[in-house]
CSV table of C-alpha atoms in Angstrom, one decimal:
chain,number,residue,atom,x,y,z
A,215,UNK,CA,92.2,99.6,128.2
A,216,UNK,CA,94.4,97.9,125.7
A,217,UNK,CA,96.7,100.7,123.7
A,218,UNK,CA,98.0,98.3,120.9
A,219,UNK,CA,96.9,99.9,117.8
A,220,UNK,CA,98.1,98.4,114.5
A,221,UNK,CA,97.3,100.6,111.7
A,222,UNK,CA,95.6,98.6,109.1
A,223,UNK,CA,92.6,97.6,111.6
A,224,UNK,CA,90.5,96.8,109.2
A,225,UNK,CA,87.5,95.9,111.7
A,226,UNK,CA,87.4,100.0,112.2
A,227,UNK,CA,88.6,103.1,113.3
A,228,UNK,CA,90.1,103.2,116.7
A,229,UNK,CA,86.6,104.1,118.0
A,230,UNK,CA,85.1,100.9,116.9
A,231,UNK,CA,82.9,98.5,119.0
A,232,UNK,CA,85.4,96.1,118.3
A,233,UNK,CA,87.9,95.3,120.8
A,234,UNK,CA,91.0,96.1,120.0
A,235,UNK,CA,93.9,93.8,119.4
A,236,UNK,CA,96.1,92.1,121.8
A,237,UNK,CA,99.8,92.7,122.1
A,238,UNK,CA,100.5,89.5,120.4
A,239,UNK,CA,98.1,90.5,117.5
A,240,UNK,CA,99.7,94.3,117.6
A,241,UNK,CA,103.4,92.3,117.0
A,242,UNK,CA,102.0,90.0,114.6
A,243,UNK,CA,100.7,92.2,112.3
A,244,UNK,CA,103.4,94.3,112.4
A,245,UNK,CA,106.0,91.5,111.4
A,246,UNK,CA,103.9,90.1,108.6
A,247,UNK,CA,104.0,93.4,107.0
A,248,UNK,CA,107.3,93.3,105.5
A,249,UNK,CA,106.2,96.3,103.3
A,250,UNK,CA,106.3,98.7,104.9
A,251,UNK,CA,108.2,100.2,107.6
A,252,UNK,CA,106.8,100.0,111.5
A,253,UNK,CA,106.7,103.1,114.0
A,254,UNK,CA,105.9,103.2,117.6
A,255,UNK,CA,104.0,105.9,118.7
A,256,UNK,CA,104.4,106.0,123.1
A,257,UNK,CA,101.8,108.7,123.8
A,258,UNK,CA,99.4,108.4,126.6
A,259,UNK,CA,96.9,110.9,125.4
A,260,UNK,CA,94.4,109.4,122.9
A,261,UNK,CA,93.9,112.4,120.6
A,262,UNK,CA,97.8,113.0,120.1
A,263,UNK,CA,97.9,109.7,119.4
A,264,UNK,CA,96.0,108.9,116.6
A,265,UNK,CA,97.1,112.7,115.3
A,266,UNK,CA,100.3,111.3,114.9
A,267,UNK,CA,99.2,107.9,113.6
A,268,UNK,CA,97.7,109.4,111.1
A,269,UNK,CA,100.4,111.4,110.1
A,270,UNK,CA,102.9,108.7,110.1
A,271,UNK,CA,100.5,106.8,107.9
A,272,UNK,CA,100.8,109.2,105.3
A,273,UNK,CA,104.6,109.2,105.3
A,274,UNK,CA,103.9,105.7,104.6
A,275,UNK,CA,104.7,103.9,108.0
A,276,UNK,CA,102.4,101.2,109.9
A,277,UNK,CA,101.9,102.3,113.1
A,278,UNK,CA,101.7,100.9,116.6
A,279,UNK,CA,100.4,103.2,119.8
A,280,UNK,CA,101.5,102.7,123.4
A,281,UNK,CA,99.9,104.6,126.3
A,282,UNK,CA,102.8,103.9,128.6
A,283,UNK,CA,106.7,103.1,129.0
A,284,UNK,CA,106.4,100.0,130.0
A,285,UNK,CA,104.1,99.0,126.8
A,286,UNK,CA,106.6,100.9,124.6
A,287,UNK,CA,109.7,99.0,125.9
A,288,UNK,CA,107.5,95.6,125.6
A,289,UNK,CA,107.0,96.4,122.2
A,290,UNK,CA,110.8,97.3,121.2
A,291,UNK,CA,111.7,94.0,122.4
A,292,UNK,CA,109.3,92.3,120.0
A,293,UNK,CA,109.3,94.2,117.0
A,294,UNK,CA,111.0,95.5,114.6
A,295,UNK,CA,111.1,99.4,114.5
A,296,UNK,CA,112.1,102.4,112.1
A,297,UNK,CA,110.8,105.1,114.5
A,298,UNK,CA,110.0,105.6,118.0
A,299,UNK,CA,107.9,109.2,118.7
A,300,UNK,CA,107.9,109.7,122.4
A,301,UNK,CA,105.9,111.8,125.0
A,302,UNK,CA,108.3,112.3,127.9
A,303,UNK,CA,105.1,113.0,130.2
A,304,UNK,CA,103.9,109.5,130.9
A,305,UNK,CA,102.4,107.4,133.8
A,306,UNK,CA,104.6,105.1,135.5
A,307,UNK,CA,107.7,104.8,133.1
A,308,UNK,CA,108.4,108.3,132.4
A,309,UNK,CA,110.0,109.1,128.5
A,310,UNK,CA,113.5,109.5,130.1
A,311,UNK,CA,113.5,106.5,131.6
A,312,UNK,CA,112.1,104.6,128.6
A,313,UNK,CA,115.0,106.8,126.7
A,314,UNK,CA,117.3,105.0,129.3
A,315,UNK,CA,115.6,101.6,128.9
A,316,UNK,CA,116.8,101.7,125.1
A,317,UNK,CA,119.9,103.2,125.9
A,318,UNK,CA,120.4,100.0,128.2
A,319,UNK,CA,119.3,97.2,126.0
A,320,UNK,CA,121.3,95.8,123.2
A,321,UNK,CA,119.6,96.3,119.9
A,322,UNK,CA,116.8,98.3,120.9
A,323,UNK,CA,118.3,101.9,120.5
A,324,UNK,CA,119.2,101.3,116.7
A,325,UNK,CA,115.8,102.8,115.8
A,326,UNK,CA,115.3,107.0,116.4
A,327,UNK,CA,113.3,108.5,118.4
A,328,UNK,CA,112.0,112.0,118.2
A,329,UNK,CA,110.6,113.5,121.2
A,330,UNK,CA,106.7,115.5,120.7
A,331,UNK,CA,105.7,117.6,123.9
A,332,UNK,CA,105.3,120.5,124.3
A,333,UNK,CA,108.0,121.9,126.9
A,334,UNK,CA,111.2,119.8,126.4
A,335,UNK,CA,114.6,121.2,126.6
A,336,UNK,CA,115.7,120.5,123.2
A,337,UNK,CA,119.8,120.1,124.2
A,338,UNK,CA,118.6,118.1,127.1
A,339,UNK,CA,116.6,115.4,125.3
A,340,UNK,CA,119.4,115.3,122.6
A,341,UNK,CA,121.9,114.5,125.1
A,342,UNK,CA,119.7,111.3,126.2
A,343,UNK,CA,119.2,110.2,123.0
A,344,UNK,CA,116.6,111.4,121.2
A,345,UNK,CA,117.1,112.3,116.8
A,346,UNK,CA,115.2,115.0,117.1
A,347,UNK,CA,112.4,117.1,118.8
A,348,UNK,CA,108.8,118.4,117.8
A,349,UNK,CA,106.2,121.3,119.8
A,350,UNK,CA,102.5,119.6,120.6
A,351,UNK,CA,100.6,120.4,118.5
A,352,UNK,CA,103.0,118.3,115.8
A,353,UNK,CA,102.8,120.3,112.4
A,354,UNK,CA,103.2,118.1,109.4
A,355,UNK,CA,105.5,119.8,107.6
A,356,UNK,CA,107.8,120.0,110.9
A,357,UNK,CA,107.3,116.1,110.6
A,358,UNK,CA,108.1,115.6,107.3
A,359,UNK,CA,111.2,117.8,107.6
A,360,UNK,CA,112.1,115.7,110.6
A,361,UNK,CA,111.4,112.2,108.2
A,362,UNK,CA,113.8,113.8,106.1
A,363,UNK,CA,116.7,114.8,108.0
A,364,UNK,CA,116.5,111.6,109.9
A,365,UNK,CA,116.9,109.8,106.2
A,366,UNK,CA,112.9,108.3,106.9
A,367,UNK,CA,111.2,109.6,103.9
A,368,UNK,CA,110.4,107.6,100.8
A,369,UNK,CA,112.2,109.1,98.4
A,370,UNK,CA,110.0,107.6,95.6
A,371,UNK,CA,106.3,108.1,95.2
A,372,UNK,CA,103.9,104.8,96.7
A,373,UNK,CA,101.8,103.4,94.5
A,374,UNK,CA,98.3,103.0,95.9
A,375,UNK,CA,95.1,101.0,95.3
A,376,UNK,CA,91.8,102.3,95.4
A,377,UNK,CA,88.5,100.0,95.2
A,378,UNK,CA,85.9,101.9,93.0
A,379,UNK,CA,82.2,100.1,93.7
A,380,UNK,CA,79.8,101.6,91.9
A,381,UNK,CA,76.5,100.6,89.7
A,382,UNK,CA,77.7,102.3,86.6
A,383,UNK,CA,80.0,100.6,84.7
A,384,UNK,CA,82.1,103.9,82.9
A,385,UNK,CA,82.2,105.1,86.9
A,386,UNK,CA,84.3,101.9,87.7
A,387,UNK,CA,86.5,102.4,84.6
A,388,UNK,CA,87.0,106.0,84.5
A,389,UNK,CA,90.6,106.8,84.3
A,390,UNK,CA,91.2,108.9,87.0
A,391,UNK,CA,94.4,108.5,88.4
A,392,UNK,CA,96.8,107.1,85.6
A,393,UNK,CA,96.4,104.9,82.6
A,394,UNK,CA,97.2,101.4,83.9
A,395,UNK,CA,94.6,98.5,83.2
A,396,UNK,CA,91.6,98.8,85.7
A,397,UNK,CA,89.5,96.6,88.3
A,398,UNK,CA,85.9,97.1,89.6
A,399,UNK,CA,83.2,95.6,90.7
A,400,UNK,CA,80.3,96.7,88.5
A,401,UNK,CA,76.2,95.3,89.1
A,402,UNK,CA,76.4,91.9,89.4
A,403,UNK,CA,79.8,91.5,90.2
A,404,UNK,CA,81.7,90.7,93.0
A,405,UNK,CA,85.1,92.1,94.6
């Protein structure tokens, strides 16, 4: 099973038929998305995972999953990251170790790593490195308070597009959402 998970699949949710991307796809994508900023999330169980994806899309990151250390450290080498969230409980290369790995490599720690599980001594994953540390199940709020202290929250709103297909004509240019010129695709038209 291949872990790589950029966020903007646009193919389908993680549960699609469609195979998921290779690790050379999961990097490229990330790079070419200079807008926004990347995160690594190293968590080996699939549900936690795309919790935390999902958050971490909100707060406006692009997101990349690994199931393992040695995925996580392969991806730090290659790309660019803003945030690493770790589970220490992994197979093979355990989180300490991958804390280590970072620790060890020139360049690599630069980019903060909170710690999500649920029984880690908080003073000892501080002392090897980690920004901060968050209780399964991961609250939001706890999140964003983390973002913040760690200096990793927009501090200005993103502006979003939304895609309004609909028959009706007013539907597509209904102001909803602020007074800026619209785009739609109405009968006939195309996107």
């Amino acid at each position: 099973m291949n872990s790589f998970h950029p966020s903007d699949n646009t193919e389908g949710s993680a549960t699609s038929d469609a195979a998921p991307p290779s690790l050379t796809e999961a990097i490229v994508c990330s790079i070419t998305m200079q807008s926004h900023s990347t995160a690594l999330v190293v968590e080996n169980d699939p549900t936690s995972a795309e919790l935390l994806r999902l958050l971490l899309e909100t707060e406006g990151f692009r997101v990349i999953t690994a199931a393992s250390g040695e995925e996580a450290v392969e991806i730090a080498r290659r790309v660019p990251l803003r945030l690493i969230t770790l589970d220490v409980h992994l197979p093979g290369m355990d989180g300490w170790k991958f804390l280590l790995n970072l620790q060890d490599s020139l360049g690599l720690a630069s980019a903060p790593v909170i710690i999500i599980d649920g029984l880690t001594d908080m003073g000892l994953a501080l002392s090897r490195g980690a920004a901060a540390v968050l209780e399964k199940p991961v609250q939001p709020a706890e999140l964003q308070i983390s973002l913040a202290l760690l200096g990793l929250r927009p501090d200005r709103p993103q502006t979003r597009t939304i895609l309004v297909v609909d028959e009706d004509e007013e539907t597509v240019n209904q102001d909803t959402l602020d007074s800026g010129p619209k785009r739609g695709c109405g009968r006939g038209e195309r996107a």
